[in-house]
Amino acid sequence: MSRAYNFSAGPAVLPLEVLQDAQKDLVDYKGCGMSVMEMSHRGKDYDAIHQEAIATFKELCGLGDDWAVCFIQGGASMQFAMIPMNFLPKGGAADYAKQGTWSGKALKEGQKVAALRGATVNVACDCAKDIPTRMPKADEWKWAAGSAYYHLCSNETIAGAEIKDFPKVGGPLICDMSSDILSCERDYNQFDMFYAGAQKNLGPSGMAVVAIRKELAAKGDDKIPTMLQYRTYVDENSLFNTPPTWGIYIFGETMKWVKKMGKENLFKLNAEKAKKIYDVIDGSDFWTGTALPEFRSNMNVTWRIHGNNEELEKKFIDEAKKLGMSSLKGHRSVGGIRASIYNAFPMEGVDALVSFMKDFEKANG
Amino acid sequence: MSRAYNFSAGPAVLPLEVLQDAQKDLVDYKGCGMSVMEMSHRGKDYDAIHQEAIATFKELCGLGDDWAVCFIQGGASMQFAMIPMNFLPKGGAADYAKQGTWSGKALKEGQKVAALRGATVNVACDCAKDIPTRMPKADEWKWAAGSAYYHLCSNETIAGAEIKDFPKVGGPLICDMSSDILSCERDYNQFDMFYAGAQKNLGPSGMAVVAIRKELAAKGDDKIPTMLQYRTYVDENSLFNTPPTWGIYIFGETMKWVKKMGKENLFKLNAEKAKKIYDVIDGSDFWTGTALPEFRSNMNVTWRIHGNNEELEKKFIDEAKKLGMSSLKGHRSVGGIRASIYNAFPMEGVDALVSFMKDFEKANG
């Protein structure tokens, strides 16, 4: 088997070991006579998978008993709806950072719910359209006092920009970490809720992993439909209805892989992988990084060929694909080149990319 | 490998061929160098999977171009919320049948949304607590005129009762078919929307497959959050955000398996499998069927041991488990015995159960 170097922004590369174990056990999970996909979610075999996945994730993030970890279907996009539905009171206010496409989408859903409820949304910053792409500087955050919650996105996947220092806000801080969760050292206890669409650093697509302080979940609106209330997931340990069992299983295996690798080793490797690519970008005028250097993401490296040369970019992406490096095309909304190098992306793939970049520049520079 | 006879009500048994093919391709899907779980949902390889799954399902159900098939995360329970959020107007009315646990849950969510909007919910029948379990008889439906929609459930999984003849209603007819979709001959065009949590007859848990007339989807409320509007899924072919790609893949493979088996053959087999168990139940006073014979489900066969003998039922379930027959326990809310025998459940498993029932009666009768 020849394994592709898969630079997809998500769904994305998973650890090969996790895939191989899942393959071995797919038809008959550890001798229990059925696939994980076939197991009752109320049975003993599945229950062990469910509990271990939650426990490993909580350990990796350093979360205590005041936190619940929930599996909620619909990805981060459903969270954009659930957050205001739960926490934005009639006539109240919420704060949103607008740092790029994804935080912009979260803001839009907040505004929709605000319109239905006669509530207010404050835009705490707006650098979503800036080129080079970036995150707000320390003095640019304009958080309003007394808001019901404060929402931001730690890493903008399309822009390739990442928050390095989180701002202090005046109330519950909620963070979309879809594309950089568990990728670097971070104090998760500075948040009141954080979540991630699973399909980047956590597992296959089909759910968001949502960590929420139990105290916050209990404050949510209890008049909205049951499946949209956080308390439903907290109170029933994500077993109110049938959870996405296969996704939770692969998530749990991926968390065990992170633990086995050692978080610190993994974080160091992530920084090294990104630096190798940024060094090539910075080493020649042929390439231009898309993000301001101080906000560069270690998960999504974005860049252009000098003068935004779309023709040459297409050639680069096509030639890379022929060499087994797939999904290097930037997001359709912005173009350019993007290498998503999540936790499971191997160093050899980065080396192959870096080597190809040098060859390509020689041939086309 | 010894394969269990898995009588789970869902997640449930999947076709062995589908599992074996998925196992073979898990790490490297048809030579493309990655798992289906790792593929970009915007790429060519995944797109072919997505389109084929929809096309095969539409063909099996006999749906034309006026229908859309959507993959919506959250299972049937999320549909209970989305239906009234989309279609119950302020000050308007909707009709719900209350035939058992699941249609009762749908009703409850309809009532929640109605309370928020000053709308009305009419309960078109109530036989949810009747013993023997049953569906409404033809003259028991009390549909109100002029409601925005009419909701019912074709098969109550817990009760083991199924609608054999669907009522005529005065407007859009919406049916929860979670536990009997594609299990018997049915005219799907008599509905305006039907849906099923995938984890019974369609694939793994983690989504509902929702068939909806495009005309109905277009009428939904456009002020609610984007992810909760049907039009989002219809207009973007379920690719507005990242869909549950692995679940859609297994769903598509399962639909191809149904097509290969031949629908008519499969429907005939389903009736034969159920009849074998009902014949044993009816053949002795030792057993009592839970559902009225005219409404018996061919998917979920429910019964008791004479006098609701819980001790003996527990013994039956435990001994069956030792013989490799798992999940025969009735739903925790009602007790008793339940054999869920969905499309993929093999005849040999039914034969094993029937043979054990006879042995058990001899030993304990």
XYZ file of C-alpha atoms in Angstrom:
730
model
C 0.000 0.000 0.000
C 1.241 3.450 -0.863
C -0.053 5.985 1.606
C -0.836 9.471 0.309
C 0.497 12.556 2.073
C -2.906 13.998 2.809
C -2.796 17.758 3.439
C -6.606 18.030 3.644
C -7.975 20.643 6.065
C -10.619 18.188 7.239
C -11.670 15.435 7.167
C -7.957 14.878 7.539
C -5.220 12.348 8.068
C -5.675 9.992 11.044
C -2.907 8.102 12.834
C -1.997 5.031 10.770
C -1.864 2.882 13.901
C -5.427 3.871 14.790
C -6.648 2.978 11.308
C -4.839 -0.351 11.320
C -6.263 -1.320 14.710
C -9.751 -0.262 13.618
C -9.350 -2.343 10.483
C -8.310 -5.422 12.441
C -11.312 -5.086 14.758
C -13.866 -3.813 12.247
C -15.929 -6.980 11.773
C -15.342 -8.463 15.215
C -14.379 -6.046 17.975
C -12.061 -7.843 20.372
C -13.882 -11.162 20.045
C -17.332 -9.886 20.989
C -18.778 -11.154 17.709
C -19.791 -7.847 16.166
C -18.516 -4.542 14.839
C -18.436 -1.440 17.033
C -20.909 -0.058 14.452
C -23.386 -2.789 15.410
C -23.210 -2.515 19.186
C -26.073 -1.282 21.296
C -25.089 2.045 22.823
C -26.629 0.781 26.096
C -24.413 -2.332 26.268
C -21.293 -3.051 28.307
C -18.863 -3.265 25.390
C -19.798 0.120 23.992
C -20.006 1.707 27.419
C -16.333 0.940 28.068
C -15.379 2.644 24.789
C -17.506 5.699 25.606
C -16.197 6.185 29.151
C -12.559 5.663 28.206
C -12.773 8.168 25.352
C -14.105 10.845 27.701
C -11.615 10.051 30.457
C -8.590 10.143 28.131
C -9.656 13.453 26.604
C -10.258 15.024 30.022
C -6.843 13.849 31.173
C -5.117 15.251 28.070
C -6.826 18.640 28.536
C -6.399 18.707 32.309
C -10.125 18.993 33.055
C -11.558 18.314 36.518
C -14.947 17.164 37.741
C -16.497 20.572 37.124
C -16.241 19.874 33.390
C -18.394 17.669 31.170
C -17.279 16.358 27.793
C -20.127 15.905 25.316
C -20.411 14.355 21.878
C -22.802 16.478 19.842
C -23.650 15.750 16.250
C -23.547 18.461 13.612
C -19.917 19.540 13.881
C -18.789 23.018 14.869
C -21.504 24.509 12.636
C -24.228 23.124 14.912
C -22.385 24.640 17.876
C -22.664 28.041 16.186
C -26.454 27.594 16.557
C -26.575 25.932 19.966
C -24.406 28.493 21.766
C -26.754 31.459 21.264
C -29.872 29.291 21.573
C -28.684 28.174 25.006
C -26.977 31.253 26.359
C -28.216 34.415 24.675
C -31.141 35.668 26.778
C -34.059 37.718 25.471
C -32.952 41.346 25.512
C -29.432 40.333 26.540
C -26.101 40.574 24.725
C -23.236 38.380 23.561
C -19.764 39.183 22.259
C -18.182 37.682 19.159
C -14.697 38.074 17.750
C -14.636 38.240 13.945
C -11.208 36.967 13.055
C -11.872 35.038 9.867
C -14.343 32.825 8.019
C -15.249 30.458 10.838
C -15.616 32.957 13.659
C -17.570 35.029 11.111
C -19.963 32.122 10.586
C -20.395 31.727 14.346
C -21.148 35.455 14.577
C -23.762 35.206 11.825
C -25.653 32.469 13.696
C -25.427 34.514 16.885
C -26.985 37.422 15.001
C -29.783 35.202 13.696
C -30.729 34.077 17.196
C -30.354 37.639 18.513
C -32.815 38.856 15.860
C -35.376 36.248 16.951
C -35.008 37.220 20.595
C -34.490 40.948 20.502
C -30.975 40.492 21.844
C -27.747 42.272 20.921
C -24.515 40.998 19.458
C -21.318 42.978 19.927
C -18.515 42.446 17.413
C -15.405 42.511 19.584
C -12.932 42.811 16.703
C -12.938 42.571 12.934
C -9.829 41.509 11.095
C -11.556 38.821 9.054
C -10.682 40.352 5.686
C -7.179 41.617 6.450
C -4.325 40.559 4.195
C -1.886 39.343 5.458
C -4.315 37.294 7.511
C -3.965 37.703 11.239
C -5.524 37.630 14.681
C -6.320 40.764 16.695
C -3.422 42.332 18.560
C -3.695 42.637 22.334
C -5.116 46.193 22.199
C -7.641 45.492 19.456
C -10.105 43.376 21.413
C -13.168 45.481 22.291
C -15.135 43.264 24.619
C -18.351 44.751 26.001
C -18.984 44.498 29.729
C -21.734 42.271 31.065
C -22.311 40.066 28.008
C -23.790 36.607 28.473
C -20.723 35.048 26.821
C -17.644 35.834 24.730
C -16.934 33.778 21.634
C -13.744 33.441 19.629
C -11.902 30.957 17.421
C -8.395 29.865 18.367
C -7.254 28.994 14.850
C -8.749 30.160 11.578
C -8.310 27.172 9.249
C -8.749 29.135 6.021
C -6.599 32.113 7.001
C -3.865 29.998 8.599
C -3.760 32.304 11.629
C -3.796 31.320 15.292
C -4.242 33.109 18.630
C -1.073 32.782 20.671
C -2.254 34.638 23.791
C -5.899 34.496 24.726
C -7.528 37.722 25.862
C -9.111 38.232 29.256
C -12.836 38.839 28.945
C -15.445 39.772 31.519
C -17.540 36.571 31.513
C -17.882 33.053 30.104
C -15.229 32.510 27.415
C -16.220 30.084 24.642
C -13.674 28.977 22.076
C -13.980 27.145 18.767
C -10.814 25.024 18.621
C -11.790 22.896 15.646
C -8.460 23.058 13.891
C -5.928 23.325 16.706
C -7.268 21.468 19.719
C -4.590 19.430 21.481
C -1.950 20.636 19.042
C 0.045 22.865 21.394
C 0.471 23.673 25.065
C -2.673 25.460 26.273
C -4.406 26.125 29.572
C -7.878 24.760 28.883
C -9.144 25.939 32.249
C -9.065 29.570 31.122
C -12.215 28.752 29.102
C -15.773 28.011 30.181
C -16.518 26.018 27.082
C -14.437 24.878 24.124
C -15.349 22.673 21.210
C -13.996 21.184 18.044
C -15.441 19.543 14.975
C -13.809 16.135 15.285
C -12.538 15.780 11.725
C -9.180 17.497 12.164
C -7.254 16.542 15.297
C -9.755 14.216 16.963
C -11.259 11.629 14.625
C -13.675 11.249 11.725
C -16.349 13.807 10.838
C -19.819 13.581 12.339
C -19.620 15.254 15.708
C -18.201 18.066 17.750
C -16.424 17.248 20.964
C -17.705 19.851 23.413
C -16.083 20.507 26.778
C -18.297 22.653 28.971
C -18.320 23.656 32.608
C -21.316 21.926 34.173
C -22.261 25.180 35.843
C -22.532 26.908 32.462
C -24.534 24.073 30.867
C -27.058 24.266 33.717
C -27.718 27.920 32.894
C -28.878 27.206 29.326
C -32.392 27.940 28.099
C -34.624 24.989 29.032
C -37.483 25.975 26.705
C -35.709 25.083 23.450
C -35.889 21.568 21.930
C -34.258 18.876 24.054
C -31.556 17.920 21.543
C -30.360 21.533 21.382
C -29.841 21.954 25.133
C -26.357 21.317 26.515
C -27.859 19.972 29.750
C -29.315 17.048 27.783
C -25.808 15.896 26.886
C -24.307 16.716 30.277
C -27.066 15.060 32.324
C -27.220 11.932 30.135
C -23.491 11.650 29.403
C -24.232 12.057 25.666
C -26.529 9.019 25.789
C -29.933 10.737 25.686
C -30.287 9.379 22.173
C -28.021 7.126 20.123
C -24.614 8.799 19.899
C -22.300 8.501 16.851
C -20.688 5.359 18.265
C -18.137 4.670 15.538
C -16.875 8.255 15.594
C -16.568 8.171 19.376
C -14.632 4.912 19.134
C -12.116 6.336 16.632
C -11.904 9.530 18.706
C -11.064 7.472 21.804
C -8.405 5.508 19.916
C -6.938 8.761 18.616
C -6.807 10.183 22.149
C -4.997 7.048 23.340
C -2.536 7.531 20.471
C -1.893 11.131 21.603
C -1.309 9.906 25.139
C 1.066 7.195 23.945
C 3.009 9.656 21.759
C 3.296 11.995 24.721
C 1.603 15.376 24.422
C 4.855 17.312 24.796
C 6.582 15.285 22.062
C 3.636 15.790 19.769
C 3.494 19.554 20.395
C 7.224 19.822 19.708
C 6.883 17.831 16.496
C 3.994 20.059 15.381
C 6.139 23.172 15.829
C 9.016 21.544 13.954
C 6.814 20.440 11.062
C 5.390 23.950 10.612
C 8.779 25.632 10.956
C 10.231 23.542 8.135
C 7.593 24.855 5.726
C 7.688 28.464 6.992
C 11.488 28.422 6.650
C 11.193 27.607 2.955
C 8.533 30.304 2.496
C 10.722 32.892 4.254
C 13.890 31.758 2.475
C 12.891 33.082 -0.939
C 10.862 35.863 -2.555
C 9.313 33.184 -4.752
C 6.887 32.406 -1.909
C 4.765 34.712 0.268
C 3.255 33.605 3.567
C -0.440 34.500 3.856
C -0.487 35.159 7.611
C 1.421 37.750 9.620
C 4.394 35.847 11.091
C 3.417 36.482 14.721
C 0.032 34.790 14.165
C 1.111 31.908 11.939
C -0.756 28.685 12.530
C 1.160 25.496 13.160
C -1.777 23.459 11.850
C -2.728 25.238 8.610
C 0.194 26.744 6.725
C -1.057 29.103 4.014
C 0.970 30.794 1.326
C 1.032 32.143 -2.214
C 3.442 32.159 -5.122
C 4.886 35.668 -5.724
C 2.323 38.076 -7.128
C -0.504 35.629 -6.335
C 0.381 33.759 -9.505
C -2.676 31.534 -9.815
C -1.432 29.716 -12.868
C 1.802 28.704 -11.165
C -0.089 27.812 -7.977
C -2.292 25.457 -9.947
C 0.784 23.890 -11.513
C 2.330 23.468 -8.062
C -0.790 21.800 -6.660
C -1.191 19.504 -9.680
C 2.445 18.410 -9.711
C 2.403 17.795 -5.967
C -0.657 15.614 -6.374
C 1.165 13.478 -8.917
C 3.888 12.958 -6.303
C 1.330 11.697 -3.779
C 0.754 14.996 -1.920
C -2.985 15.654 -2.001
C -5.282 18.544 -1.022
C -2.719 21.371 -1.111
C -5.211 23.741 -2.713
C -6.189 26.700 -0.558
C -9.840 27.025 0.444
C -12.045 27.841 -2.552
C -12.982 31.187 -0.966
C -9.379 32.511 -0.902
C -7.251 30.432 -3.282
C -3.503 30.031 -2.847
C -1.818 27.037 -1.251
C -2.570 25.458 2.105
C -0.826 22.609 3.871
C -2.860 21.312 6.801
C -0.488 19.406 9.015
C -2.522 18.162 11.969
C -1.233 15.946 14.784
C -1.384 12.770 12.705
C 0.411 14.253 9.702
C 3.827 12.583 9.437
C 7.174 14.415 9.342
C 8.094 12.489 6.159
C 5.193 14.206 4.422
C 6.505 17.611 5.445
C 9.980 16.665 4.234
C 8.525 15.565 0.906
C 6.646 18.870 0.562
C 9.660 20.992 1.488
C 11.843 19.130 -0.953
C 9.259 19.546 -3.707
C 8.915 23.270 -2.955
C 12.644 23.719 -3.494
C 12.583 21.742 -6.746
C 9.543 23.634 -7.961
C 11.146 26.988 -7.285
C 14.286 25.969 -9.163
C 12.233 24.894 -12.156
C 9.819 27.835 -12.141
C 11.480 30.642 -10.195
C -14.489 -15.633 13.930
C -17.728 -16.449 15.660
C -20.400 -13.929 14.787
C -22.992 -13.101 17.435
C -26.680 -13.142 16.607
C -27.248 -9.510 17.422
C -30.895 -8.728 18.214
C -30.114 -5.131 19.207
C -32.804 -2.557 18.404
C -30.131 -0.135 17.203
C -27.305 0.324 16.574
C -27.961 -3.034 14.979
C -26.569 -5.773 12.818
C -25.139 -4.688 9.455
C -24.700 -6.892 6.389
C -21.565 -9.015 6.858
C -20.509 -8.384 3.247
C -20.661 -4.618 3.824
C -18.512 -4.921 6.937
C -15.971 -7.152 5.210
C -15.642 -4.786 2.251
C -15.309 -1.809 4.595
C -12.624 -3.682 6.509
C -10.659 -4.452 3.366
C -10.766 -0.803 2.282
C -10.480 0.839 5.679
C -6.858 2.015 5.544
C -6.649 2.470 1.786
C -9.913 2.998 -0.072
C -9.604 1.449 -3.512
C -5.963 2.405 -3.899
C -6.433 6.132 -3.292
C -3.914 6.054 -0.431
C -6.209 6.994 2.433
C -9.232 5.911 4.450
C -12.711 7.177 3.602
C -12.539 8.748 7.096
C -9.589 10.885 5.963
C -10.970 12.151 2.659
C -11.875 15.759 2.040
C -15.632 15.992 1.600
C -14.963 18.364 -1.322
C -12.786 15.860 -3.215
C -13.601 13.628 -6.175
C -13.286 10.301 -4.367
C -15.709 11.231 -1.625
C -18.074 12.946 -4.034
C -18.613 9.689 -5.933
C -19.511 7.921 -2.671
C -21.933 10.691 -1.687
C -23.754 10.857 -5.028
C -24.059 7.100 -5.397
C -25.486 6.691 -1.901
C -28.223 9.234 -2.635
C -28.981 7.809 -6.079
C -29.269 4.214 -4.838
C -31.565 5.209 -1.978
C -33.797 7.270 -4.277
C -34.026 4.369 -6.685
C -34.929 1.908 -3.907
C -37.667 4.225 -2.601
C -38.930 5.211 -6.045
C -38.341 8.944 -5.557
C -38.288 11.384 -8.452
C -36.586 14.736 -8.994
C -39.102 16.521 -6.775
C -37.494 14.812 -3.777
C -34.219 15.600 -1.996
C -32.385 13.121 0.199
C -30.457 14.745 3.028
C -27.987 13.488 5.597
C -28.668 15.306 8.849
C -26.739 14.651 12.020
C -28.500 14.063 15.319
C -30.606 11.017 14.436
C -34.386 10.967 14.516
C -34.339 12.905 17.800
C -32.954 15.969 16.051
C -35.696 15.622 13.443
C -38.240 15.864 16.264
C -36.855 19.388 16.851
C -36.266 20.443 13.255
C -39.728 19.561 11.963
C -41.650 22.044 14.152
C -38.849 24.622 13.983
C -39.144 24.604 10.193
C -42.831 24.067 9.628
C -44.898 25.133 12.625
C -45.781 28.788 12.060
C -46.467 31.344 14.774
C -50.105 30.978 15.730
C -50.489 27.935 13.472
C -51.142 24.277 14.218
C -49.626 20.854 13.642
C -51.000 17.349 14.099
C -49.199 14.518 15.862
C -50.149 10.880 16.268
C -49.231 9.477 19.685
C -48.805 5.772 19.043
C -45.926 4.895 21.349
C -42.680 6.102 22.898
C -41.060 7.546 19.796
C -44.043 9.338 18.289
C -44.644 10.575 21.847
C -41.163 12.060 21.947
C -41.747 13.753 18.596
C -44.991 15.178 19.960
C -43.251 16.532 23.053
C -40.739 18.457 20.929
C -43.577 19.773 18.781
C -45.261 21.022 21.953
C -42.058 22.723 23.096
C -41.747 24.652 19.850
C -45.488 25.425 19.871
C -45.146 26.918 23.367
C -42.340 29.193 22.166
C -44.361 30.358 19.191
C -47.914 30.514 20.484
C -48.880 27.701 18.137
C -51.159 24.694 18.682
C -50.495 20.980 18.607
C -53.360 18.573 18.000
C -52.966 15.010 19.243
C -54.517 12.961 16.457
C -54.682 9.701 18.423
C -53.389 8.295 21.684
C -52.791 4.605 22.064
C -49.252 4.969 23.367
C -49.951 3.219 26.667
C -52.324 0.506 25.473
C -51.530 -3.116 26.260
C -51.499 -5.094 24.021
C -49.477 -2.489 22.133
C -51.018 -1.381 18.871
C -51.496 1.278 16.240
C -54.704 3.303 15.812
C -57.484 1.590 13.902
C -58.766 3.273 10.748
C -61.577 5.122 12.559
C -59.437 6.318 15.463
C -57.355 8.927 13.638
C -58.635 12.403 14.505
C -56.726 14.669 12.176
C -57.562 18.379 12.408
C -58.200 20.273 9.191
C -55.744 22.880 7.966
C -52.697 21.920 10.052
C -49.253 22.850 8.802
C -48.235 19.164 8.819
C -49.250 15.734 10.092
C -46.668 13.592 11.889
C -46.709 9.878 12.651
C -44.341 6.964 13.182
C -44.607 3.901 10.947
C -43.135 1.431 13.422
C -42.852 1.814 17.174
C -39.580 0.062 18.039
C -40.329 -0.375 21.732
C -43.949 -1.483 21.343
C -43.250 -3.772 18.389
C -46.248 -2.367 16.501
C -46.387 -1.164 12.907
C -48.834 0.764 10.717
C -50.016 -1.452 7.894
C -52.277 1.086 6.141
C -51.367 4.735 6.288
C -54.172 7.206 6.895
C -55.151 9.961 4.535
C -54.566 13.374 6.079
C -55.389 16.862 4.858
C -51.865 18.202 4.305
C -48.150 17.410 4.380
C -47.644 13.917 5.822
C -44.354 13.392 7.681
C -43.353 9.939 8.828
C -40.642 8.690 11.189
C -39.562 5.369 9.645
C -36.497 4.828 11.785
C -37.097 1.153 12.451
C -38.857 -0.087 9.332
C -37.636 1.917 6.370
C -37.037 -0.254 3.304
C -38.196 -3.350 5.164
C -41.473 -3.946 3.318
C -43.382 -2.849 0.233
C -44.455 0.767 0.711
C -45.499 3.676 -1.480
C -43.070 6.368 -0.393
C -44.733 8.955 -2.592
C -47.763 9.112 -0.295
C -45.550 11.113 2.096
C -44.156 14.628 1.884
C -41.246 13.842 4.136
C -39.953 10.664 5.745
C -36.856 10.058 7.772
C -34.973 7.410 9.669
C -32.190 7.327 12.208
C -29.634 5.355 10.215
C -28.660 2.846 12.891
C -31.323 0.224 12.172
C -31.867 -0.557 8.498
C -29.506 1.932 6.889
C -26.053 2.019 8.440
C -24.182 3.099 11.565
C -25.512 5.661 14.037
C -24.739 9.346 13.617
C -27.280 10.684 11.184
C -30.839 10.618 9.991
C -31.516 10.011 6.333
C -34.211 12.521 5.471
C -36.239 12.382 2.259
C -38.190 15.583 1.720
C -40.131 17.100 -1.142
C -38.122 20.108 -2.309
C -41.302 22.154 -2.344
C -41.862 21.469 1.363
C -38.246 22.223 2.318
C -38.498 25.602 0.574
C -41.421 26.550 2.835
C -39.434 26.181 6.056
C -38.759 29.088 8.414
C -35.677 30.947 7.157
C -35.112 32.886 10.377
C -33.868 29.924 12.445
C -30.184 28.927 12.559
C -28.776 27.745 9.234
C -27.971 24.194 10.362
C -31.573 23.677 11.468
C -33.170 24.632 8.147
C -33.962 21.836 5.690
C -33.225 24.141 2.768
C -29.581 24.262 3.850
C -29.271 20.523 3.244
C -31.415 20.524 0.101
C -29.684 23.500 -1.530
C -26.157 22.314 -0.685
C -26.747 18.582 -1.203
C -25.853 17.965 2.480
C -22.451 19.592 1.927
C -23.024 22.968 3.604
C -20.687 21.775 6.327
C -18.697 18.566 6.686
C -21.127 15.643 6.531
C -20.652 12.388 8.469
C -18.636 10.879 5.618
C -17.968 7.436 7.071
C -21.629 6.913 7.963
C -22.706 7.997 4.479
C -20.209 5.568 2.969
C -21.530 2.609 4.991
C -25.101 3.728 4.251
C -24.331 3.716 0.516
C -22.764 0.271 0.727
C -25.793 -1.005 2.642
C -28.127 0.412 -0.006
C -26.109 -1.349 -2.712
C -26.437 -4.563 -0.697
C -30.239 -4.111 -0.583
C -30.285 -3.586 -4.336
C -28.146 -6.662 -4.909
C -30.329 -8.806 -2.635
C -33.389 -7.591 -4.486
C -35.928 -5.552 -2.538
C -38.740 -8.049 -3.059
C -36.599 -10.971 -1.870
C -35.561 -9.032 1.167
C -39.141 -8.016 2.034
C -40.248 -11.639 1.687
C -37.420 -12.828 3.908
C -38.322 -10.211 6.520
C -41.900 -11.480 6.656
C -40.700 -15.079 6.910
C -38.245 -14.301 9.686
C -40.913 -12.556 11.770
C -43.519 -15.234 11.119
C -41.216 -17.945 12.459
C -40.992 -16.182 15.819
C -44.668 -15.179 15.982
C -45.618 -18.794 15.208
C -43.741 -20.012 18.276
C -45.319 -17.271 20.404
C -48.803 -18.177 19.163
C -48.153 -21.905 19.444
C -48.134 -22.014 23.238
C -49.626 -20.254 26.252
C -46.117 -20.102 27.676
C -45.517 -16.978 25.544
C -47.651 -13.864 25.056
C -47.135 -11.476 22.157
C -46.990 -7.844 23.259
C -48.647 -6.335 20.179
C -52.137 -6.900 18.802
C -51.662 -9.417 15.955
C -53.003 -7.087 13.240
C -50.333 -4.482 14.079
C -47.367 -6.766 14.706
C -44.046 -5.404 13.543
C -41.842 -7.489 11.272
C -38.791 -5.627 12.529
C -39.222 -5.619 16.323
C -40.897 -8.710 17.715
C -41.931 -8.139 21.330
C -43.293 -10.691 23.762
C -43.546 -11.793 27.375
C -43.416 -15.042 29.281
C -46.871 -15.970 30.666
C -47.947 -13.720 33.507
C -45.134 -11.261 32.731
C -42.762 -13.555 34.615
C -39.777 -11.253 34.950
C -37.600 -13.806 36.652
C -38.068 -16.322 33.865
C -37.619 -13.601 31.232
C -34.298 -12.702 32.767
C -33.289 -16.359 32.721
C -34.312 -16.597 29.053
C -32.305 -13.522 28.076
C -29.234 -14.632 30.039
C -29.257 -18.176 28.656
C -29.746 -16.895 25.109
C -26.765 -14.615 25.556
C -24.591 -17.574 26.516
C -25.645 -19.211 23.247
C -24.485 -16.156 21.267
C -27.850 -14.392 20.974
C -27.367 -10.888 22.327
C -29.641 -7.928 23.166
C -32.923 -9.818 23.552
C -33.930 -7.702 26.527
C -36.982 -5.514 25.983
C -36.502 -1.753 26.222
C -35.760 -0.672 29.802
C -38.994 1.341 29.886
C -41.259 -1.711 29.306
C -39.296 -4.894 30.055
C -40.132 -8.226 28.455
C -38.328 -9.713 25.471
C -37.623 -8.087 22.127
C -36.011 -9.532 19.025
C -35.078 -6.831 16.536
C -34.624 -8.532 13.191
C -33.760 -5.822 10.700
C -32.910 -6.361 7.034
C -29.371 -7.529 7.760
C -30.367 -10.003 10.460
C -29.744 -13.520 9.122
C -32.348 -16.302 8.928
C -29.936 -18.623 10.807
C -30.187 -16.311 13.793
C -33.973 -16.545 13.744
C -33.746 -20.322 13.503
C -31.376 -20.385 16.465
C -33.768 -18.229 18.493
C -36.832 -20.268 17.592
C -35.057 -23.499 18.472
C -33.918 -22.052 21.798
C -37.438 -20.800 22.591
C -38.768 -24.342 22.189
C -35.998 -25.802 24.364
C -36.532 -23.145 26.997
C -40.258 -23.763 27.145
C -39.680 -27.505 27.558
C -37.261 -26.916 30.411
C -39.263 -24.158 32.161
C -42.874 -24.493 30.981
